[in-house]
């Protein structure tokens, strides 16, 4: 969700990391969902890109899940022939 929001706002990883006062590597880990990231950094990045962490309504969560599922399906369609040629 954070990565998608960053891209929608046309921010590079370096621009967002600079605004949040963190390293680009930490931002990349946050975007990948690394649970070892500092919670404060996660909150800061979320606030900057406008991702609500709490009190998200069911419709908002359903939309985010649907968008993520569509991306995963597309990824699978594109990558499967490359990873498993001849199948």
mmCIF file of C-alpha atoms in Angstrom:
data_model
loop_
_atom_site.group_PDB
_atom_site.id
_atom_site.type_symbol
_atom_site.label_atom_id
_atom_site.label_comp_id
_atom_site.label_asym_id
_atom_site.label_seq_id
_atom_site.Cartn_x
_atom_site.Cartn_y
_atom_site.Cartn_z
ATOM 1 C CA UNK A 1 0.000 0.000 0.000
ATOM 2 C CA UNK A 2 2.797 2.401 0.825
ATOM 3 C CA UNK A 3 4.665 1.709 -2.415
ATOM 4 C CA UNK A 4 1.501 2.186 -4.454
ATOM 5 C CA UNK A 5 0.726 5.463 -2.670
ATOM 6 C CA UNK A 6 4.303 6.679 -3.247
ATOM 7 C CA UNK A 7 4.073 5.909 -6.961
ATOM 8 C CA UNK A 8 0.644 7.571 -7.237
ATOM 9 C CA UNK A 9 2.191 10.706 -5.729
ATOM 10 C CA UNK A 10 5.052 10.479 -8.235
ATOM 11 C CA UNK A 11 7.714 10.284 -5.522
ATOM 12 C CA UNK A 12 10.932 8.347 -5.981
ATOM 13 C CA UNK A 13 12.181 6.161 -3.178
ATOM 14 C CA UNK A 14 14.971 8.660 -2.537
ATOM 15 C CA UNK A 15 12.567 11.636 -2.399
ATOM 16 C CA UNK A 16 10.285 9.889 0.082
ATOM 17 C CA UNK A 17 13.204 8.644 2.168
ATOM 18 C CA UNK A 18 14.615 12.194 2.323
ATOM 19 C CA UNK A 19 11.240 13.617 3.382
ATOM 20 C CA UNK A 20 10.893 10.955 6.082
ATOM 21 C CA UNK A 21 14.477 11.372 7.275
ATOM 22 C CA UNK A 22 15.366 7.725 6.677
ATOM 23 C CA UNK A 23 17.643 5.818 4.335
ATOM 24 C CA UNK A 24 16.452 4.614 0.953
ATOM 25 C CA UNK A 25 17.210 1.047 2.048
ATOM 26 C CA UNK A 26 14.954 1.360 5.091
ATOM 27 C CA UNK A 27 12.163 2.722 2.909
ATOM 28 C CA UNK A 28 12.536 -0.226 0.544
ATOM 29 C CA UNK A 29 12.280 -2.615 3.502
ATOM 30 C CA UNK A 30 9.177 -0.796 4.749
ATOM 31 C CA UNK A 31 7.587 -1.087 1.309
ATOM 32 C CA UNK A 32 8.315 -4.819 1.287
ATOM 33 C CA UNK A 33 6.696 -5.226 4.710
ATOM 34 C CA UNK A 34 9.816 -6.109 6.688
ATOM 35 C CA UNK A 35 8.582 -6.524 10.289
ATOM 36 C CA UNK A 36 12.005 -5.599 11.684
ATOM 37 C CA UNK A 37 11.622 -1.945 10.589
ATOM 38 C CA UNK A 38 11.243 0.698 13.267
ATOM 39 C CA UNK A 39 7.555 1.416 13.807
ATOM 40 C CA UNK A 40 8.194 5.154 13.977
ATOM 41 C CA UNK A 41 9.729 5.135 10.499
ATOM 42 C CA UNK A 42 6.767 3.136 9.216
ATOM 43 C CA UNK A 43 4.325 5.656 10.727
ATOM 44 C CA UNK A 44 6.253 8.609 9.287
ATOM 45 C CA UNK A 45 6.341 7.174 5.765
ATOM 46 C CA UNK A 46 2.658 6.236 5.944
ATOM 47 C CA UNK A 47 1.692 9.744 7.007
ATOM 48 C CA UNK A 48 3.695 11.363 4.219
ATOM 49 C CA UNK A 49 2.043 9.303 1.468
ATOM 50 C CA UNK A 50 -1.400 9.441 3.098
ATOM 51 C CA UNK A 51 -1.841 5.773 3.970
ATOM 52 C CA UNK A 52 -4.116 5.344 6.976
ATOM 53 C CA UNK A 53 -2.848 2.640 9.298
ATOM 54 C CA UNK A 54 -5.810 2.509 11.628
ATOM 55 C CA UNK A 55 -9.563 2.825 11.321
ATOM 56 C CA UNK A 56 -9.609 1.976 7.642
ATOM 57 C CA UNK A 57 -13.148 1.110 6.654
ATOM 58 C CA UNK A 58 -14.061 -2.161 4.943
ATOM 59 C CA UNK A 59 -14.506 -0.520 1.535
ATOM 60 C CA UNK A 60 -11.025 1.022 1.654
ATOM 61 C CA UNK A 61 -9.459 -2.277 2.682
ATOM 62 C CA UNK A 62 -11.385 -4.174 0.000
ATOM 63 C CA UNK A 63 -10.212 -1.724 -2.670
ATOM 64 C CA UNK A 64 -6.582 -2.029 -1.566
ATOM 65 C CA UNK A 65 -6.761 -5.826 -1.457
ATOM 66 C CA UNK A 66 -8.384 -5.946 -4.888
ATOM 67 C CA UNK A 67 -5.709 -3.673 -6.375
ATOM 68 C CA UNK A 68 -2.934 -5.759 -4.836
ATOM 69 C CA UNK A 69 -4.507 -8.985 -6.117
ATOM 70 C CA UNK A 70 -4.729 -7.520 -9.631
ATOM 71 C CA UNK A 71 -1.045 -6.587 -9.506
ATOM 72 C CA UNK A 72 -0.103 -10.063 -8.275
ATOM 73 C CA UNK A 73 -2.164 -11.716 -11.018
ATOM 74 C CA UNK A 74 -0.511 -9.569 -13.677
ATOM 75 C CA UNK A 75 2.900 -10.311 -12.198
ATOM 76 C CA UNK A 76 2.146 -14.029 -12.370
ATOM 77 C CA UNK A 77 0.986 -13.789 -16.009
ATOM 78 C CA UNK A 78 4.114 -11.899 -17.044
ATOM 79 C CA UNK A 79 6.670 -13.831 -14.998
ATOM 80 C CA UNK A 80 5.437 -17.418 -15.276
ATOM 81 C CA UNK A 81 6.423 -17.818 -18.959
ATOM 82 C CA UNK A 82 9.816 -16.359 -18.158
ATOM 83 C CA UNK A 83 10.392 -18.539 -15.108
ATOM 84 C CA UNK A 84 8.831 -21.717 -16.478
ATOM 85 C CA UNK A 85 9.275 -21.716 -20.279
ATOM 86 C CA UNK A 86 7.379 -24.411 -22.144
ATOM 87 C CA UNK A 87 4.602 -24.799 -19.582
#
